[in-house]
Amino acid sequence: MDGRLIFINFNSSRITQGIFFDFSKAFDTVDHDIVIQKLTFYNFIDNSKDFIKYNLANKKCLCKLNHANSSFLTLKKGIPQGSV
């Protein structure tokens, strides 16, 4: 059911159901090694795997609160999304 039908049914006082999934947090727990293993299993070419491995490797993060920063931590899991 697409959004238009939901809108039409809602405006016509019909019972409307929808199921919505939020996968945004799913990317926070992805293990980098498992990603590379899966790419190997599915026969991705080495250039593609190297590109992804490079973009996952040595990502660092810190927490900033007001004017105080934590020390940097290297990420071992998670895939950056958006403007990280």
Short mmCIF file of N, CA, C and O in Angstrom, two decimals:
data_model
loop_
_atom_site.label_atom_id
_atom_site.label_comp_id
_atom_site.label_asym_id
_atom_site.label_seq_id
_atom_site.Cartn_x
_atom_site.Cartn_y
_atom_site.Cartn_z
N MET A 1 0.85 -1.16 0.00
CA MET A 1 0.00 0.00 0.00
C MET A 1 0.90 1.23 0.00
O MET A 1 1.77 1.37 0.84
N ASP A 2 0.72 2.10 -0.96
CA ASP A 2 1.56 3.30 -1.00
C ASP A 2 0.93 4.43 -0.21
O ASP A 2 -0.20 4.34 0.26
N GLY A 3 1.67 5.50 -0.06
CA GLY A 3 1.24 6.63 0.76
C GLY A 3 -0.05 7.28 0.29
O GLY A 3 -0.85 7.76 1.08
N ARG A 4 -0.27 7.31 -1.03
CA ARG A 4 -1.49 7.96 -1.55
C ARG A 4 -2.74 7.22 -1.10
O ARG A 4 -3.73 7.85 -0.72
N LEU A 5 -2.71 5.90 -1.16
CA LEU A 5 -3.88 5.12 -0.77
C LEU A 5 -4.16 5.28 0.72
O LEU A 5 -5.32 5.37 1.13
N ILE A 6 -3.13 5.33 1.52
CA ILE A 6 -3.31 5.56 2.96
C ILE A 6 -3.99 6.91 3.17
O ILE A 6 -4.94 7.03 3.95
N PHE A 7 -3.53 7.93 2.47
CA PHE A 7 -4.10 9.28 2.59
C PHE A 7 -5.57 9.29 2.17
O PHE A 7 -6.42 9.85 2.85
N ILE A 8 -5.89 8.65 1.03
CA ILE A 8 -7.27 8.62 0.54
C ILE A 8 -8.17 7.89 1.53
O ILE A 8 -9.26 8.37 1.87
N ASN A 9 -7.72 6.73 2.01
CA ASN A 9 -8.52 5.98 2.98
C ASN A 9 -8.71 6.76 4.27
O ASN A 9 -9.80 6.77 4.85
N PHE A 10 -7.67 7.41 4.74
CA PHE A 10 -7.77 8.18 5.98
C PHE A 10 -8.78 9.31 5.83
O PHE A 10 -9.62 9.53 6.70
N ASN A 11 -8.74 10.01 4.71
CA ASN A 11 -9.67 11.11 4.48
C ASN A 11 -11.09 10.64 4.24
O ASN A 11 -12.04 11.40 4.38
N SER A 12 -11.27 9.37 3.88
CA SER A 12 -12.60 8.81 3.66
C SER A 12 -13.11 8.07 4.89
O SER A 12 -14.10 7.35 4.83
N SER A 13 -12.41 8.24 6.01
CA SER A 13 -12.76 7.59 7.28
C SER A 13 -12.78 6.08 7.19
O SER A 13 -13.52 5.40 7.88
N ARG A 14 -11.96 5.52 6.30
CA ARG A 14 -11.82 4.07 6.20
C ARG A 14 -10.71 3.61 7.14
O ARG A 14 -9.76 4.35 7.41
N ILE A 15 -10.83 2.38 7.58
CA ILE A 15 -9.79 1.80 8.43
C ILE A 15 -8.56 1.57 7.55
O ILE A 15 -8.66 0.97 6.48
N THR A 16 -7.45 2.05 8.02
CA THR A 16 -6.21 1.93 7.26
C THR A 16 -5.12 1.39 8.17
O THR A 16 -4.99 1.83 9.30
N GLN A 17 -4.36 0.43 7.64
CA GLN A 17 -3.25 -0.13 8.40
C GLN A 17 -1.96 0.07 7.63
O GLN A 17 -1.96 0.11 6.41
N GLY A 18 -0.90 0.19 8.37
CA GLY A 18 0.42 0.30 7.76
C GLY A 18 1.46 -0.30 8.67
O GLY A 18 1.30 -0.34 9.89
N ILE A 19 2.51 -0.80 8.06
CA ILE A 19 3.64 -1.33 8.81
C ILE A 19 4.86 -0.55 8.36
O ILE A 19 5.12 -0.43 7.16
N PHE A 20 5.57 0.01 9.32
CA PHE A 20 6.72 0.84 9.00
C PHE A 20 7.95 0.30 9.73
O PHE A 20 7.87 -0.10 10.88
N PHE A 21 9.05 0.27 9.03
CA PHE A 21 10.31 -0.22 9.60
C PHE A 21 11.33 0.91 9.63
O PHE A 21 11.44 1.67 8.67
N ASP A 22 12.06 1.00 10.70
CA ASP A 22 13.15 1.97 10.83
C ASP A 22 14.45 1.19 10.95
O ASP A 22 14.73 0.59 11.99
N PHE A 23 15.23 1.17 9.88
CA PHE A 23 16.48 0.43 9.86
C PHE A 23 17.69 1.30 10.20
O PHE A 23 18.82 0.84 10.12
N SER A 24 17.49 2.54 10.58
CA SER A 24 18.62 3.45 10.77
C SER A 24 19.59 2.96 11.84
O SER A 24 20.80 3.10 11.69
N LYS A 25 19.11 2.36 12.90
CA LYS A 25 20.00 1.87 13.96
C LYS A 25 20.67 0.55 13.59
O LYS A 25 21.66 0.16 14.20
N ALA A 26 20.15 -0.15 12.60
CA ALA A 26 20.73 -1.43 12.21
C ALA A 26 22.18 -1.28 11.75
O ALA A 26 22.99 -2.18 11.92
N PHE A 27 22.51 -0.14 11.18
CA PHE A 27 23.86 0.08 10.68
C PHE A 27 24.86 0.37 11.79
O PHE A 27 26.06 0.36 11.56
N ASP A 28 24.39 0.62 13.00
CA ASP A 28 25.28 0.91 14.12
C ASP A 28 26.02 -0.32 14.63
O ASP A 28 27.01 -0.19 15.34
N THR A 29 25.55 -1.51 14.30
CA THR A 29 26.12 -2.72 14.87
C THR A 29 26.79 -3.61 13.83
O THR A 29 27.16 -4.74 14.14
N VAL A 30 26.94 -3.14 12.62
CA VAL A 30 27.54 -3.96 11.56
C VAL A 30 29.03 -4.16 11.84
O VAL A 30 29.78 -3.21 12.02
N ASP A 31 29.45 -5.42 11.88
CA ASP A 31 30.85 -5.76 12.10
C ASP A 31 31.61 -5.64 10.78
O ASP A 31 31.24 -6.26 9.78
N HIS A 32 32.68 -4.86 10.77
CA HIS A 32 33.44 -4.60 9.54
C HIS A 32 34.00 -5.88 8.92
O HIS A 32 33.97 -6.06 7.70
N ASP A 33 34.52 -6.77 9.75
CA ASP A 33 35.09 -8.02 9.24
C ASP A 33 34.03 -8.88 8.55
O ASP A 33 34.29 -9.52 7.53
N ILE A 34 32.84 -8.91 9.11
CA ILE A 34 31.76 -9.70 8.52
C ILE A 34 31.35 -9.12 7.17
O ILE A 34 31.06 -9.86 6.23
N VAL A 35 31.34 -7.79 7.05
CA VAL A 35 31.02 -7.16 5.77
C VAL A 35 32.00 -7.64 4.71
O VAL A 35 31.59 -8.05 3.60
N ILE A 36 33.28 -7.62 5.00
CA ILE A 36 34.29 -8.04 4.03
C ILE A 36 34.15 -9.53 3.72
O ILE A 36 34.26 -9.93 2.55
N GLN A 37 33.86 -10.35 4.73
CA GLN A 37 33.64 -11.78 4.49
C GLN A 37 32.47 -12.01 3.55
O GLN A 37 32.54 -12.86 2.65
N LYS A 38 31.39 -11.27 3.75
CA LYS A 38 30.21 -11.40 2.88
C LYS A 38 30.54 -10.98 1.45
O LYS A 38 30.10 -11.63 0.49
N LEU A 39 31.29 -9.90 1.30
CA LEU A 39 31.67 -9.46 -0.04
C LEU A 39 32.51 -10.51 -0.74
O LEU A 39 32.36 -10.74 -1.94
N THR A 40 33.40 -11.16 0.00
CA THR A 40 34.22 -12.24 -0.56
C THR A 40 33.34 -13.42 -0.95
O THR A 40 33.47 -13.97 -2.04
N PHE A 41 32.41 -13.78 -0.08
CA PHE A 41 31.50 -14.90 -0.34
C PHE A 41 30.71 -14.67 -1.63
O PHE A 41 30.48 -15.58 -2.41
N TYR A 42 30.27 -13.41 -1.84
CA TYR A 42 29.46 -13.10 -3.02
C TYR A 42 30.32 -12.67 -4.22
O TYR A 42 29.82 -12.11 -5.18
N ASN A 43 31.62 -12.96 -4.16
CA ASN A 43 32.55 -12.77 -5.28
C ASN A 43 32.66 -11.33 -5.77
O ASN A 43 32.77 -11.08 -6.98
N PHE A 44 32.65 -10.38 -4.84
CA PHE A 44 32.94 -9.00 -5.23
C PHE A 44 34.39 -8.91 -5.66
O PHE A 44 35.26 -9.59 -5.10
N ILE A 45 34.67 -8.10 -6.65
CA ILE A 45 36.05 -7.96 -7.12
C ILE A 45 36.88 -7.26 -6.05
O ILE A 45 36.36 -6.51 -5.22
N ASP A 46 38.19 -7.52 -6.08
CA ASP A 46 39.08 -6.99 -5.05
C ASP A 46 39.05 -5.47 -4.97
O ASP A 46 39.10 -4.91 -3.87
N ASN A 47 38.95 -4.78 -6.10
CA ASN A 47 38.90 -3.31 -6.07
C ASN A 47 37.71 -2.81 -5.25
O ASN A 47 37.82 -1.85 -4.49
N SER A 48 36.57 -3.45 -5.42
CA SER A 48 35.37 -3.05 -4.66
C SER A 48 35.55 -3.33 -3.18
O SER A 48 35.22 -2.49 -2.34
N LYS A 49 36.06 -4.51 -2.86
CA LYS A 49 36.29 -4.85 -1.45
C LYS A 49 37.30 -3.91 -0.82
O LYS A 49 37.10 -3.45 0.31
N ASP A 50 38.38 -3.60 -1.55
CA ASP A 50 39.40 -2.69 -1.02
C ASP A 50 38.83 -1.31 -0.77
O ASP A 50 39.16 -0.66 0.22
N PHE A 51 37.98 -0.84 -1.67
CA PHE A 51 37.36 0.48 -1.51
C PHE A 51 36.50 0.51 -0.25
O PHE A 51 36.59 1.44 0.55
N ILE A 52 35.69 -0.51 -0.06
CA ILE A 52 34.82 -0.57 1.12
C ILE A 52 35.65 -0.74 2.39
O ILE A 52 35.41 -0.08 3.40
N LYS A 53 36.66 -1.61 2.33
CA LYS A 53 37.53 -1.82 3.49
C LYS A 53 38.23 -0.52 3.89
O LYS A 53 38.31 -0.17 5.06
N TYR A 54 38.71 0.22 2.90
CA TYR A 54 39.38 1.50 3.17
C TYR A 54 38.42 2.48 3.84
O TYR A 54 38.80 3.20 4.77
N ASN A 55 37.17 2.51 3.38
CA ASN A 55 36.21 3.46 3.94
C ASN A 55 35.69 3.05 5.31
O ASN A 55 35.15 3.89 6.04
N LEU A 56 35.84 1.79 5.66
CA LEU A 56 35.44 1.35 7.00
C LEU A 56 36.58 1.45 8.00
O LEU A 56 36.35 1.61 9.20
N ALA A 57 37.81 1.34 7.52
CA ALA A 57 38.96 1.24 8.40
C ALA A 57 39.31 2.57 9.05
O ALA A 57 39.15 3.63 8.46
N ASN A 58 39.78 2.47 10.26
CA ASN A 58 40.35 3.60 11.00
C ASN A 58 39.43 4.82 11.11
O ASN A 58 39.88 5.94 11.15
N LYS A 59 38.13 4.56 11.19
CA LYS A 59 37.19 5.65 11.45
C LYS A 59 37.25 5.95 12.94
O LYS A 59 37.24 5.05 13.77
N LYS A 60 37.33 7.20 13.26
CA LYS A 60 37.43 7.60 14.66
C LYS A 60 36.26 8.50 15.02
O LYS A 60 35.70 9.19 14.16
N CYS A 61 35.89 8.45 16.26
CA CYS A 61 34.81 9.32 16.73
C CYS A 61 35.17 9.87 18.10
O CYS A 61 36.06 9.37 18.79
N LEU A 62 34.48 10.91 18.46
CA LEU A 62 34.61 11.47 19.81
C LEU A 62 33.28 12.06 20.21
O LEU A 62 32.42 12.30 19.37
N CYS A 63 33.10 12.26 21.47
CA CYS A 63 31.90 12.92 21.97
C CYS A 63 32.27 14.34 22.36
O CYS A 63 33.32 14.58 22.94
N LYS A 64 31.38 15.25 22.01
CA LYS A 64 31.60 16.65 22.32
C LYS A 64 30.40 17.17 23.10
O LYS A 64 29.26 17.01 22.67
N LEU A 65 30.66 17.74 24.26
CA LEU A 65 29.60 18.31 25.09
C LEU A 65 30.05 19.68 25.54
O LEU A 65 31.07 19.82 26.21
N ASN A 66 29.30 20.68 25.10
CA ASN A 66 29.66 22.07 25.33
C ASN A 66 31.06 22.31 24.76
O ASN A 66 31.25 22.18 23.57
N HIS A 67 32.03 22.60 25.59
CA HIS A 67 33.38 22.86 25.10
C HIS A 67 34.36 21.74 25.47
O HIS A 67 35.57 21.89 25.32
N ALA A 68 33.83 20.61 25.93
CA ALA A 68 34.69 19.49 26.34
C ALA A 68 34.59 18.36 25.31
O ALA A 68 33.51 18.03 24.85
N ASN A 69 35.73 17.79 24.96
CA ASN A 69 35.80 16.67 24.03
C ASN A 69 36.35 15.44 24.73
O ASN A 69 37.27 15.53 25.54
N SER A 70 35.80 14.28 24.38
CA SER A 70 36.38 13.03 24.85
C SER A 70 37.60 12.71 23.99
O SER A 70 37.87 13.39 23.00
N SER A 71 38.32 11.66 24.35
CA SER A 71 39.42 11.22 23.50
C SER A 71 38.83 10.47 22.30
O SER A 71 37.70 9.98 22.34
N PHE A 72 39.61 10.38 21.23
CA PHE A 72 39.16 9.68 20.03
C PHE A 72 39.12 8.18 20.28
O PHE A 72 39.95 7.63 21.01
N LEU A 73 38.16 7.52 19.67
CA LEU A 73 38.00 6.07 19.76
C LEU A 73 37.87 5.52 18.35
O LEU A 73 37.12 6.07 17.53
N THR A 74 38.62 4.47 18.02
CA THR A 74 38.53 3.84 16.70
C THR A 74 37.30 2.93 16.66
O THR A 74 37.10 2.11 17.54
N LEU A 75 36.49 3.10 15.64
CA LEU A 75 35.29 2.31 15.48
C LEU A 75 35.62 0.94 14.88
O LEU A 75 36.29 0.85 13.87
N LYS A 76 35.12 -0.09 15.51
CA LYS A 76 35.29 -1.46 15.01
C LYS A 76 34.00 -1.99 14.41
O LYS A 76 33.98 -2.98 13.70
N LYS A 77 32.91 -1.33 14.72
CA LYS A 77 31.59 -1.71 14.21
C LYS A 77 30.85 -0.47 13.79
O LYS A 77 31.17 0.64 14.19
N GLY A 78 29.85 -0.67 12.96
CA GLY A 78 29.03 0.43 12.51
C GLY A 78 29.49 0.96 11.17
O GLY A 78 30.64 0.89 10.82
N ILE A 79 28.53 1.44 10.41
CA ILE A 79 28.80 2.01 9.10
C ILE A 79 28.33 3.45 9.12
O ILE A 79 27.17 3.74 9.42
N PRO A 80 29.25 4.40 8.82
CA PRO A 80 28.86 5.80 8.83
C PRO A 80 27.74 6.08 7.84
O PRO A 80 27.71 5.52 6.74
N GLN A 81 26.83 6.94 8.25
CA GLN A 81 25.71 7.31 7.41
C GLN A 81 25.60 8.83 7.36
O GLN A 81 25.90 9.51 8.33
N GLY A 82 25.15 9.33 6.26
CA GLY A 82 24.92 10.76 6.16
C GLY A 82 26.21 11.55 6.28
O GLY A 82 27.27 11.14 5.86
N SER A 83 26.13 12.71 6.92
CA SER A 83 27.28 13.59 7.05
C SER A 83 27.97 13.36 8.38
O SER A 83 27.81 14.11 9.32
N VAL A 84 28.68 12.25 8.47
CA VAL A 84 29.38 11.89 9.71
C VAL A 84 30.75 12.52 9.69
O VAL A 84 31.48 12.43 8.74
#
